[in-house]
Short mmCIF file of C-alpha atoms in Angstrom, two decimals:
data_model
loop_
_atom_site.label_atom_id
_atom_site.label_comp_id
_atom_site.label_asym_id
_atom_site.label_seq_id
_atom_site.Cartn_x
_atom_site.Cartn_y
_atom_site.Cartn_z
CA MET A 110 60.80 104.58 -28.34
CA LEU A 111 63.71 102.74 -28.90
CA LYS A 112 63.90 102.99 -24.71
CA THR A 113 60.49 102.01 -24.17
CA THR A 114 60.97 99.17 -26.29
CA ILE A 115 64.18 98.14 -24.40
CA SER A 116 62.15 98.65 -21.23
CA LYS A 117 58.76 96.48 -22.57
CA ILE A 118 61.24 93.66 -23.82
CA ALA A 119 63.08 93.96 -20.64
CA CYS A 120 59.80 93.65 -18.64
CA SER A 121 58.61 90.38 -20.50
CA ILE A 122 62.02 89.06 -19.85
CA LEU A 123 61.69 89.90 -15.80
CA PHE A 124 58.01 88.33 -15.93
CA LEU A 125 58.90 85.25 -17.59
CA PHE A 126 61.88 84.60 -15.24
CA ILE A 127 59.67 85.43 -12.26
CA PHE A 128 56.77 84.57 -13.22
CA SER A 129 57.80 81.08 -15.29
CA PRO A 130 57.51 78.29 -11.96
CA PHE A 131 54.05 79.88 -11.37
CA ALA A 132 53.33 78.86 -15.07
CA GLN A 133 54.15 75.62 -14.49
CA ALA A 134 52.83 75.18 -11.56
CA GLN A 135 49.31 76.02 -12.97
CA GLN A 136 50.78 73.50 -15.48
CA LYS A 137 51.34 70.71 -13.52
CA VAL A 138 47.30 71.29 -11.39
CA GLN A 139 45.76 71.23 -14.94
CA LYS A 140 47.21 68.16 -15.78
CA GLN A 141 46.28 66.74 -12.63
CA ASP A 142 42.95 67.90 -12.35
CA SER A 143 42.22 66.52 -16.44
CA LEU A 144 43.51 63.27 -14.79
CA LEU A 145 41.41 63.27 -11.87
CA THR A 146 38.58 64.23 -14.87
CA ASN A 147 39.50 61.08 -16.49
CA TYR A 148 38.89 58.63 -13.61
CA LEU A 149 35.36 60.53 -12.44
CA LYS A 150 34.26 58.34 -15.88
CA TYR A 151 34.77 54.54 -14.75
CA ILE A 152 32.71 55.43 -11.85
CA ASP A 153 29.46 54.62 -13.69
CA GLU A 154 26.21 53.72 -12.74
CA ALA A 155 26.03 50.05 -14.80
CA ASP A 156 28.65 49.13 -13.11
CA MET A 157 26.42 50.30 -9.49
CA LYS A 158 23.32 48.88 -10.81
CA LYS A 159 25.05 44.84 -11.62
CA HIS A 160 26.80 45.33 -7.97
CA LEU A 161 24.23 46.13 -6.08
CA SER A 162 21.14 43.68 -7.97
CA ILE A 163 23.33 41.10 -6.19
CA LEU A 164 24.29 42.43 -2.87
CA ALA A 165 21.18 43.65 -2.11
CA SER A 166 18.76 40.23 -3.42
CA ASP A 167 16.82 37.33 -2.06
CA GLN A 168 19.59 35.43 -1.53
CA TYR A 169 21.81 37.71 0.49
CA GLU A 170 18.64 37.41 2.68
CA GLY A 171 18.74 41.46 4.24
CA ARG A 172 22.99 40.73 5.60
CA GLU A 173 22.17 40.34 8.83
CA THR A 174 25.60 40.33 11.00
CA GLY A 175 27.07 36.74 11.85
CA GLU A 176 23.82 34.97 9.65
CA LYS A 177 24.43 33.46 6.03
CA GLY A 178 23.76 36.51 4.03
CA GLN A 179 26.44 38.71 5.30
CA LYS A 180 28.82 36.39 5.44
CA MET A 181 28.30 35.42 1.18
CA ALA A 182 28.57 39.90 0.54
CA ALA A 183 31.75 39.73 2.62
CA GLU A 184 32.31 36.92 0.21
CA TYR A 185 31.62 38.59 -3.33
CA LEU A 186 33.75 42.07 -1.48
CA ALA A 187 36.79 40.29 -0.66
CA ASN A 188 36.63 39.00 -4.42
CA ARG A 189 36.05 41.79 -6.01
CA PHE A 190 38.59 43.31 -3.60
CA LYS A 191 40.83 40.89 -5.19
CA GLU A 192 40.23 41.14 -8.69
CA LEU A 193 41.16 45.05 -9.12
CA GLY A 194 44.93 44.39 -7.09
CA LEU A 195 43.80 45.62 -4.09
CA THR A 196 46.59 44.14 -0.89
CA ALA A 197 44.90 42.10 1.55
CA PRO A 198 46.62 43.93 4.39
CA VAL A 199 44.81 41.38 7.63
CA ASN A 200 47.90 38.95 8.10
CA ASP A 201 47.23 38.70 4.05
CA SER A 202 43.44 38.33 4.56
CA TYR A 203 40.70 40.51 3.21
CA PHE A 204 39.14 40.34 6.77
CA GLN A 205 38.82 41.30 9.78
CA LYS A 206 37.16 38.96 11.65
CA PHE A 207 35.96 39.66 15.77
CA GLU A 208 33.37 37.75 17.91
CA LEU A 209 29.75 40.06 19.32
CA THR A 210 27.60 39.23 22.07
CA LYS A 211 23.84 38.73 21.73
CA THR A 212 22.11 39.13 24.39
CA SER A 213 18.16 38.93 23.93
CA LEU A 214 15.47 39.65 26.21
CA ALA A 215 14.21 35.94 26.15
CA GLU A 216 11.32 36.95 28.59
CA PHE A 217 9.37 40.79 30.36
CA ARG A 218 6.52 41.40 31.96
CA ILE A 219 5.18 43.65 34.29
CA GLU A 220 2.09 43.01 36.63
CA THR A 221 0.92 46.00 38.84
CA LEU A 222 0.21 44.02 42.42
CA THR A 223 -3.86 45.16 41.69
CA GLY A 224 -4.10 42.34 38.82
CA LYS A 225 -5.67 44.08 36.80
CA ILE A 226 -2.80 44.55 33.62
CA GLU A 227 -0.23 42.52 32.80
CA LEU A 228 2.34 44.00 29.91
CA SER A 229 4.42 41.24 28.02
CA LYS A 230 6.95 42.02 25.35
CA ASP A 231 4.63 41.06 23.03
CA GLU A 232 2.45 44.03 24.13
CA ILE A 233 5.72 46.83 25.37
CA ILE A 234 8.41 47.33 23.63
CA VAL A 235 11.29 47.73 25.92
CA ALA A 236 14.44 50.22 24.40
CA SER A 237 16.15 49.07 27.53
CA SER A 238 15.52 46.77 30.20
CA PHE A 239 17.28 46.43 33.65
CA GLY A 240 20.28 44.43 32.11
CA GLU A 241 19.72 40.74 33.80
CA ASP A 242 17.32 38.34 35.18
CA LYS A 243 14.41 39.87 37.77
CA ASN A 244 12.28 37.96 38.62
CA ASP A 245 9.27 39.78 40.23
CA GLU A 246 11.06 42.04 41.84
CA GLU A 247 8.95 44.90 43.40
CA HIS A 248 9.21 48.79 41.96
CA ASP A 249 6.86 51.36 43.21
CA ILE A 250 5.22 53.16 39.29
CA ILE A 251 4.57 56.73 39.87
CA PHE A 252 2.64 59.14 37.34
CA ALA A 253 5.21 61.74 36.69
CA GLY A 254 2.53 63.29 33.50
CA TYR A 255 4.22 64.67 30.33
CA GLY A 256 7.87 64.22 31.81
CA LEU A 257 8.61 67.63 31.19
CA GLU A 258 10.09 70.68 32.51
CA GLU A 259 10.64 74.58 31.76
CA GLU A 260 13.61 76.73 34.26
CA GLY A 261 12.48 78.85 36.37
CA GLU A 262 10.83 79.64 39.56
CA ASN A 263 7.39 80.02 38.37
CA GLY A 264 8.07 77.10 35.01
CA TYR A 265 5.93 74.12 34.31
CA SER A 266 6.89 71.14 36.28
CA SER A 267 5.70 67.90 35.56
CA TYR A 268 8.17 66.36 38.76
CA LYS A 269 7.20 70.05 41.16
CA SER A 270 5.07 67.67 43.28
CA ILE A 271 6.26 64.53 43.03
CA ASP A 272 9.33 62.22 43.76
CA VAL A 273 10.38 59.81 41.11
CA LYS A 274 13.78 58.66 42.66
CA ASP A 275 14.83 55.08 42.73
CA LYS A 276 10.51 54.54 40.67
CA ILE A 277 9.50 54.05 37.31
CA ALA A 278 8.01 57.22 36.46
CA VAL A 279 4.90 56.58 33.65
CA ILE A 280 5.09 59.58 31.11
CA ILE A 281 2.99 60.30 28.63
CA MET A 282 3.99 61.63 25.12
CA GLY A 283 3.08 64.73 23.79
CA THR A 284 3.18 68.23 25.99
CA PRO A 285 0.23 70.21 27.66
CA LYS A 286 -1.89 72.18 25.82
CA ASP A 287 -0.35 76.11 24.75
CA LYS A 288 3.04 74.60 26.19
CA GLU A 289 4.69 73.18 22.74
CA SER A 290 7.70 75.42 23.66
CA LEU A 291 8.74 72.61 26.36
CA ILE A 292 10.10 70.72 23.91
CA PRO A 293 11.42 73.50 21.19
CA ASN A 294 12.33 71.47 18.34
CA GLU A 295 9.67 70.92 15.92
CA GLU A 296 10.87 67.95 14.46
CA ALA A 297 11.52 66.41 18.31
CA ARG A 298 7.08 67.07 19.14
CA LYS A 299 6.35 65.22 16.21
CA SER A 300 8.36 61.85 17.19
CA VAL A 301 8.19 59.04 19.35
CA TYR A 302 11.86 58.30 19.27
CA LEU A 303 13.10 61.91 20.56
CA GLN A 304 10.46 62.64 22.80
CA MET A 305 11.86 59.61 24.37
CA THR A 306 14.98 59.57 24.28
CA TYR A 307 14.68 63.44 25.84
CA LYS A 308 11.99 63.26 28.31
CA GLY A 309 14.18 59.69 29.17
CA LYS A 310 17.26 61.47 30.57
CA LEU A 311 15.09 64.15 32.33
CA ALA A 312 13.48 62.06 33.95
CA LYS A 313 17.15 60.07 35.26
CA THR A 314 18.68 63.00 36.13
CA LYS A 315 15.72 63.29 38.34
CA GLY A 316 16.79 59.68 39.89
CA ALA A 317 13.93 57.38 38.13
CA LYS A 318 14.60 53.69 38.00
CA GLY A 319 12.81 53.60 34.99
CA VAL A 320 10.44 55.14 32.18
CA ILE A 321 6.73 53.48 30.70
CA PHE A 322 6.45 56.34 28.48
CA ILE A 323 2.94 56.10 26.97
CA THR A 324 1.40 56.90 23.24
CA LYS A 325 -1.28 56.75 21.20
CA LYS A 326 -1.93 53.37 19.05
CA ALA A 327 -1.43 55.22 16.00
CA GLU A 328 2.02 56.49 17.01
CA PHE A 329 2.84 52.94 19.06
CA LYS A 330 2.24 51.62 15.97
CA ASP A 331 4.41 53.63 13.33
CA PHE A 332 6.87 54.08 15.76
CA ASP A 333 6.98 49.85 16.48
CA GLU A 334 7.63 49.60 12.55
CA MET A 335 10.53 52.19 12.14
CA TYR A 336 12.60 51.20 15.44
CA GLY A 337 11.13 48.31 16.89
CA HIS A 338 12.95 45.58 15.56
CA TYR A 339 15.98 47.94 17.18
CA PHE A 340 14.57 47.08 20.86
CA LYS A 341 12.13 44.38 20.15
CA GLU A 342 15.44 41.98 19.02
CA SER A 343 19.37 41.45 20.61
CA LYS A 344 21.49 43.78 22.28
CA TRP A 345 24.72 43.90 20.34
CA ASP A 346 28.14 44.19 21.74
CA ILE A 347 31.43 43.85 21.58
CA PRO A 348 33.24 41.69 24.45
CA SER A 349 35.35 43.55 26.82
CA LYS A 350 38.34 41.98 28.58
CA GLU A 351 38.17 44.79 31.20
CA LYS A 352 35.65 44.56 33.74
CA LYS A 353 32.99 46.60 33.10
CA GLU A 354 31.88 49.79 35.78
CA ASN A 355 27.91 48.88 37.08
CA LYS A 356 26.22 51.51 35.14
CA PRO A 357 22.92 52.06 37.10
CA GLU A 358 19.90 50.29 35.47
CA PHE A 359 17.65 51.98 33.34
CA LEU A 360 14.36 50.74 32.16
CA ALA A 361 12.36 52.21 28.89
CA ALA A 362 9.77 51.55 27.01
CA LEU A 363 6.74 52.64 25.30
CA SER A 364 3.17 51.06 25.91
CA THR A 365 -0.49 53.06 24.47
CA GLU A 366 -2.93 54.92 26.33
CA ASP A 367 -4.97 52.35 26.45
CA LYS A 368 -2.86 50.53 29.35
CA LEU A 369 -2.74 53.39 31.25
CA PRO A 370 -4.97 53.92 33.91
CA ASN A 371 -5.09 49.68 34.50
CA LEU A 372 -0.98 50.09 35.32
CA LEU A 373 -1.92 53.33 37.53
CA GLY A 374 -5.18 51.64 39.34
CA TYR A 375 -7.59 52.66 37.88
CA THR A 376 -10.49 51.79 35.64
CA ASP A 377 -11.52 52.96 32.71
CA LYS A 378 -14.29 55.44 33.81
CA LYS A 379 -12.39 56.54 37.36
CA TRP A 380 -9.23 57.14 35.60
CA LYS A 381 -10.85 60.37 33.25
CA LYS A 382 -12.02 61.66 36.25
CA VAL A 383 -9.20 61.06 37.87
CA PHE A 384 -6.30 62.31 35.69
CA LYS A 385 -8.81 65.34 34.67
CA LYS A 386 -8.43 67.00 37.84
CA TRP A 387 -4.17 65.52 37.21
CA ASN A 388 -4.73 67.72 34.01
CA LYS A 389 -5.89 70.73 35.94
CA LYS A 390 -3.17 71.48 38.36
CA ASN A 391 -0.48 68.79 37.37
CA GLU A 392 -0.50 68.45 41.32
CA THR A 393 -2.47 65.16 42.05
CA ILE A 394 0.35 62.29 43.26
CA LEU A 395 -0.19 59.06 41.45
CA GLU A 396 0.91 55.87 42.84
CA ALA A 397 0.97 51.93 42.08
CA LYS A 398 3.01 49.47 42.35
CA ALA A 399 4.16 46.91 40.16
CA LYS A 400 6.42 43.74 39.22
CA VAL A 401 9.19 43.38 37.01
CA SER A 402 10.12 39.68 35.10
CA SER A 403 12.70 39.76 33.14
CA GLU A 404 14.99 36.83 31.41
CA MET A 405 18.35 37.06 29.25
CA LYS A 406 19.91 34.90 26.63
CA ILE A 407 23.39 35.75 25.39
CA GLU A 408 25.07 34.06 22.41
CA LYS A 409 28.74 34.65 20.88
CA VAL A 410 28.58 35.76 16.97
CA GLU A 411 31.62 35.87 14.38
CA THR A 412 31.86 38.43 11.72
CA GLU A 413 34.44 40.26 10.14
CA ASN A 414 34.53 43.53 8.47
CA VAL A 415 36.39 43.63 4.45
CA LEU A 416 39.29 45.50 3.34
CA GLY A 417 41.10 46.22 0.51
CA PHE A 418 44.53 48.05 0.68
CA LEU A 419 45.82 50.24 -1.93
CA GLU A 420 49.28 51.47 -1.32
CA GLY A 421 50.56 55.28 -1.89
CA THR A 422 53.61 56.32 -3.19
CA ASP A 423 55.77 59.35 -1.51
CA LYS A 424 53.73 59.89 1.85
CA LYS A 425 52.75 56.13 1.37
CA GLU A 426 52.80 55.83 5.38
CA GLU A 427 49.64 58.49 5.85
CA LEU A 428 45.82 57.42 4.52
CA ILE A 429 42.38 57.46 4.26
CA VAL A 430 39.84 55.74 4.55
CA LEU A 431 36.78 54.92 2.39
CA THR A 432 33.95 53.07 4.47
CA ALA A 433 30.19 51.88 4.45
CA HIS A 434 28.98 49.59 6.09
CA TYR A 435 27.87 45.87 4.19
CA ASP A 436 25.22 44.27 6.76
CA HIS A 437 21.10 45.08 7.10
CA ILE A 438 18.87 44.47 9.18
CA GLY A 439 17.92 40.77 7.92
CA ILE A 440 14.31 38.65 7.73
CA ILE A 441 11.88 40.02 10.10
CA ASP A 442 8.53 38.56 10.22
CA GLY A 443 9.61 35.97 7.57
CA LYS A 444 10.18 39.27 5.24
CA ILE A 445 13.56 40.18 3.36
CA TYR A 446 14.69 43.54 4.28
CA ASN A 447 17.42 43.98 1.32
CA GLY A 448 18.62 47.38 2.45
CA ALA A 449 19.09 48.33 -1.33
CA ASP A 450 19.89 51.87 -0.24
CA ASP A 451 20.69 51.22 3.44
CA ASP A 452 23.79 50.47 2.95
CA GLY A 453 24.03 48.70 -0.74
CA SER A 454 24.58 52.35 -1.63
CA GLY A 455 26.85 53.22 -0.23
CA THR A 456 28.58 49.50 0.10
CA THR A 457 28.26 49.40 -4.25
CA ALA A 458 30.31 53.44 -4.06
CA VAL A 459 33.25 51.93 -1.77
CA LEU A 460 34.00 49.57 -4.91
CA GLU A 461 33.33 52.10 -7.51
CA LEU A 462 35.52 53.72 -5.64
CA ALA A 463 38.54 50.99 -5.50
CA GLU A 464 37.90 50.06 -9.43
CA ALA A 465 38.78 53.62 -10.14
CA PHE A 466 42.43 54.29 -8.04
CA ALA A 467 42.83 50.88 -9.02
CA LEU A 468 42.68 52.09 -11.51
CA ALA A 469 44.68 55.02 -11.71
CA LYS A 470 47.68 53.32 -10.08
CA LYS A 471 47.21 50.64 -13.04
CA GLU A 472 48.21 53.39 -15.65
CA GLY A 473 51.20 55.12 -13.29
CA HIS A 474 49.06 57.82 -11.36
CA ALA A 475 48.87 56.11 -7.96
CA PRO A 476 48.15 58.46 -5.27
CA ARG A 477 50.25 59.99 -3.13
CA ARG A 478 48.98 58.77 0.32
CA SER A 479 47.32 55.56 0.63
CA ILE A 480 44.14 54.62 0.68
CA LEU A 481 42.02 51.81 2.94
CA PHE A 482 38.77 50.56 1.10
CA MET A 483 36.85 48.99 4.21
CA LEU A 484 32.98 47.73 4.14
CA VAL A 485 32.43 47.42 7.95
CA THR A 486 29.86 44.88 9.30
CA GLY A 487 27.25 45.19 12.17
CA GLU A 488 26.40 49.20 11.64
CA GLU A 489 22.25 48.16 12.69
CA LYS A 490 24.11 46.79 15.51
CA GLY A 491 25.56 49.88 16.72
CA LEU A 492 28.22 50.90 14.48
CA LEU A 493 30.61 47.97 15.92
CA GLY A 494 32.49 46.80 12.69
CA SER A 495 33.83 50.44 12.26
CA ARG A 496 33.77 50.82 16.34
CA TYR A 497 36.08 47.68 16.36
CA TYR A 498 38.73 48.66 14.04
CA SER A 499 39.38 52.38 15.49
CA ASP A 500 40.19 50.21 18.97
CA ASN A 501 42.21 47.80 16.81
CA PRO A 502 43.37 49.40 13.77
CA VAL A 503 45.28 47.73 11.44
CA PHE A 504 47.08 50.92 10.31
CA PRO A 505 48.18 53.87 13.45
CA LEU A 506 45.46 56.26 13.80
CA LYS A 507 47.46 58.77 13.79
CA ASN A 508 48.41 58.36 10.19
CA THR A 509 45.08 58.27 9.12
CA VAL A 510 44.51 61.39 7.72
CA SER A 511 41.06 61.40 7.08
CA ASN A 512 37.72 59.36 7.42
CA LEU A 513 34.88 59.77 4.16
CA ASN A 514 31.82 57.30 4.57
CA ILE A 515 29.17 56.45 2.46
CA ASP A 516 25.37 55.35 4.19
CA MET A 517 22.61 55.58 1.84
CA ILE A 518 22.94 57.67 -0.83
CA GLY A 519 20.94 56.28 -4.05
CA ARG A 520 17.29 57.69 -3.23
CA MET A 521 15.13 61.08 -1.84
CA ASP A 522 13.75 62.23 1.65
CA LYS A 523 10.91 64.54 1.64
CA ASP A 524 12.19 67.36 1.12
CA HIS A 525 13.97 66.28 -2.44
CA ASN A 526 11.85 64.51 -3.83
CA GLU A 527 11.25 66.37 -6.97
CA ASP A 528 15.31 66.93 -6.71
CA PRO A 529 17.78 64.35 -6.95
CA ASN A 530 21.17 66.38 -7.25
CA TYR A 531 21.62 66.66 -3.31
CA VAL A 532 23.49 64.97 -0.35
CA TYR A 533 23.68 66.10 3.18
CA ILE A 534 27.01 66.80 4.14
CA ILE A 535 27.63 66.16 7.85
CA GLY A 536 31.09 66.29 10.72
CA SER A 537 32.80 68.30 7.68
CA THR A 538 33.36 71.13 9.92
CA MET A 539 33.29 69.88 13.09
CA LEU A 540 36.86 68.79 13.07
CA SER A 541 38.88 70.32 10.79
CA THR A 542 38.31 74.10 8.04
CA GLU A 543 40.75 72.48 6.00
CA LEU A 544 38.50 70.05 5.20
CA HIS A 545 35.36 71.41 4.63
CA ASN A 546 36.97 74.40 2.30
CA LEU A 547 38.59 71.14 0.29
CA SER A 548 35.44 69.39 0.32
CA GLU A 549 33.56 73.02 -1.39
CA SER A 550 36.50 73.68 -3.67
CA THR A 551 35.88 70.02 -5.03
CA ALA A 552 32.06 69.73 -4.68
CA LYS A 553 32.33 73.29 -7.01
CA MET A 554 35.02 71.93 -9.31
CA TYR A 555 33.63 68.39 -10.12
CA ALA A 556 30.23 67.87 -8.86
CA PRO A 557 28.73 71.62 -9.55
CA ASN A 558 25.34 70.15 -10.05
CA VAL A 559 24.89 68.78 -6.58
CA LYS A 560 23.87 70.67 -3.78
CA LEU A 561 25.39 69.87 -0.88
CA ASP A 562 22.90 70.11 2.21
CA TYR A 563 24.29 71.21 5.70
CA THR A 564 20.80 70.78 7.34
CA TYR A 565 21.99 67.80 9.70
CA ASN A 566 26.19 69.31 9.58
CA ASP A 567 25.07 70.16 13.86
CA LYS A 568 26.30 68.10 16.54
CA ASP A 569 23.45 69.27 18.92
CA ASP A 570 20.67 67.74 15.55
CA PRO A 571 17.52 66.36 17.07
CA ASN A 572 18.36 63.37 14.81
CA ARG A 573 21.89 63.04 16.35
CA TYR A 574 23.11 61.26 12.43
CA TYR A 575 26.46 63.33 12.95
CA TYR A 576 26.47 60.10 16.05
CA ARG A 577 24.67 57.48 14.07
CA SER A 578 26.84 56.20 11.19
CA ASP A 579 30.71 54.79 11.06
CA HIS A 580 32.10 58.10 10.49
CA TYR A 581 32.28 58.55 14.27
CA ASN A 582 34.10 56.12 15.68
CA PHE A 583 36.85 57.69 13.85
CA ALA A 584 35.86 61.68 14.34
CA LYS A 585 36.12 60.41 18.24
CA HIS A 586 39.50 59.80 18.00
CA ASP A 587 39.68 63.37 15.95
CA ILE A 588 40.38 62.00 12.79
CA PRO A 589 38.51 64.29 10.37
CA VAL A 590 35.52 63.08 8.77
CA ILE A 591 32.91 63.23 5.83
CA PHE A 592 29.50 61.76 6.05
CA TYR A 593 27.85 61.39 3.20
CA PHE A 594 24.31 60.83 2.95
CA ASN A 595 20.97 61.84 1.49
CA GLY A 596 18.15 61.50 4.66
CA VAL A 597 15.79 59.04 5.67
CA HIS A 598 12.69 58.27 3.22
CA ALA A 599 9.86 55.36 3.71
CA ASP A 600 11.31 52.67 2.83
CA TYR A 601 13.70 52.94 5.16
CA HIS A 602 14.57 49.94 7.18
CA GLN A 603 11.12 48.17 5.36
CA HIS A 604 11.24 45.64 3.39
CA THR A 605 10.16 47.21 0.64
CA ASP A 606 14.42 49.45 0.62
CA GLU A 607 14.60 47.24 -3.12
CA VAL A 608 16.90 48.04 -6.39
CA ASP A 609 14.28 49.13 -8.28
CA LYS A 610 13.65 52.19 -6.08
CA ILE A 611 17.62 53.56 -6.44
CA HIS A 612 18.13 56.61 -8.47
CA PHE A 613 21.55 55.91 -10.14
CA GLY A 614 22.06 58.96 -11.49
CA LYS A 615 22.87 59.88 -8.07
CA MET A 616 24.57 57.42 -6.72
CA GLN A 617 26.88 58.01 -9.49
CA GLU A 618 27.00 61.51 -9.15
CA ILE A 619 27.78 61.72 -5.60
CA THR A 620 30.52 58.91 -6.59
CA ARG A 621 32.45 61.07 -8.28
CA LEU A 622 31.93 63.77 -5.75
CA VAL A 623 33.52 61.48 -3.21
CA PHE A 624 36.18 59.55 -5.98
CA ALA A 625 37.33 63.86 -6.40
CA THR A 626 37.54 64.38 -2.59
CA ALA A 627 39.57 61.84 -2.20
CA TRP A 628 42.19 62.19 -4.97
CA ASN A 629 42.43 65.70 -3.64
CA ILE A 630 43.05 64.49 0.34
CA VAL A 631 45.21 62.08 -0.86
CA ASN A 632 47.69 64.07 -3.41
CA ARG A 633 47.72 67.22 -1.78
CA GLU A 634 51.47 68.68 -0.26
CA GLU A 635 49.81 68.60 3.64
CA ARG A 636 48.01 66.60 5.06
CA ILE A 637 44.43 67.33 6.75
CA LYS A 638 44.68 68.86 9.98
CA ASN A 639 42.69 69.05 12.84
CA ASP A 640 41.87 72.37 13.97
CA ASN A 641 39.28 72.49 16.14
#
């Protein structure tokens, strides 16, 4: 009995000797976790509403890149970074200034040589023009039906009896009867935008010099409301000092089905017979000639990203970048597009993240790695602000551990109207298994009520969201990323995207999730590895 007791005591001492470091480590983890939890409460929906109500107010005129409202927003954000005690990292400035070029299609016209139709830029949505001034340049126009093709000798092909090389192909939206599988994705079949992309690429591989897409009037109207301003308004770019290689010119335009007969030189009555014959055999070659005229206008625009820096401790040379875009699309036809969700919500979230981390540092709990809070301009013009930073980084990209990007987190899409407790996670698995696993474990511990939805987490997703926000300009440099997104809703890119429709409770929970994820990235021992 005594021997047994001594053995038990010896084992207890041995257990304490061996596992006391583990116990201490557990206590340390628990202490760190309690710190994290403590600072989560400073991300507050009342503060979010205060900031967003200013940034998405009419006073800021829709924050159009280079315009007065965008400049006012930049000043507001820089002042907030200064109040929080963040360092101004761009030569003692919070502004990373740069120049953009703005190219407008001042004039565009297609005129058939039969003289029966003329499409002006007010009647046709020009997705891409020939890129330079044209004066009544003559082109062959050829009907390419549905502009689709399937593999195999006996497969359906819109191109088997025609040659579109160096011609402008006229292509109708949709699929032939019982041939829906030619567009394999259901969402793409319902989307003019996605069909234009899919069919346009195919026409280009066939050598077409351009495409005029034809759709129903109702679909044209919907497309115009959702995307029209992208194409009707100016094209933006970052001027390059290097000589650009001459890319093949390609016209992509959208018009309505009532214009189709005349485009090909037919009366409406005769067209019905011709189309019926074509639709039956898919062989009739229908060609016409037309003149294309275009005139470009090029302007220079000054704009700026807004950067605030918080220095870390023992691993301060490494950093994480937290981003959102603060620009929107301005004023269109007299209506102010305030962009409360897109991306006033993400911008406000970054301000709250900055406040929580700044307070932690002030109270002696600075992160091990540094943090760059970056609110970018020009996202709506083609991710230009983040692209400029990635090409001209203030801190070396090799030291950038990861990027967490927030774009539209204040609303619900049609699939979640009754359930706000979700967020789409995009990109977490693309470059780093570690980042994905950290994101998952962090969500389970600190945001158990927020469902991580991976619906769009696919490089081949037809919506291409992985390529459509600012994280992509980090991902293309092999920096692991996560994109937090709530999906598209009825007010996306509409003047009705207003503060009174924002779900601030949802914003708060997602922002707390981002904070916890960022906290765990900046305080872990090893940097996040790129393993894909």
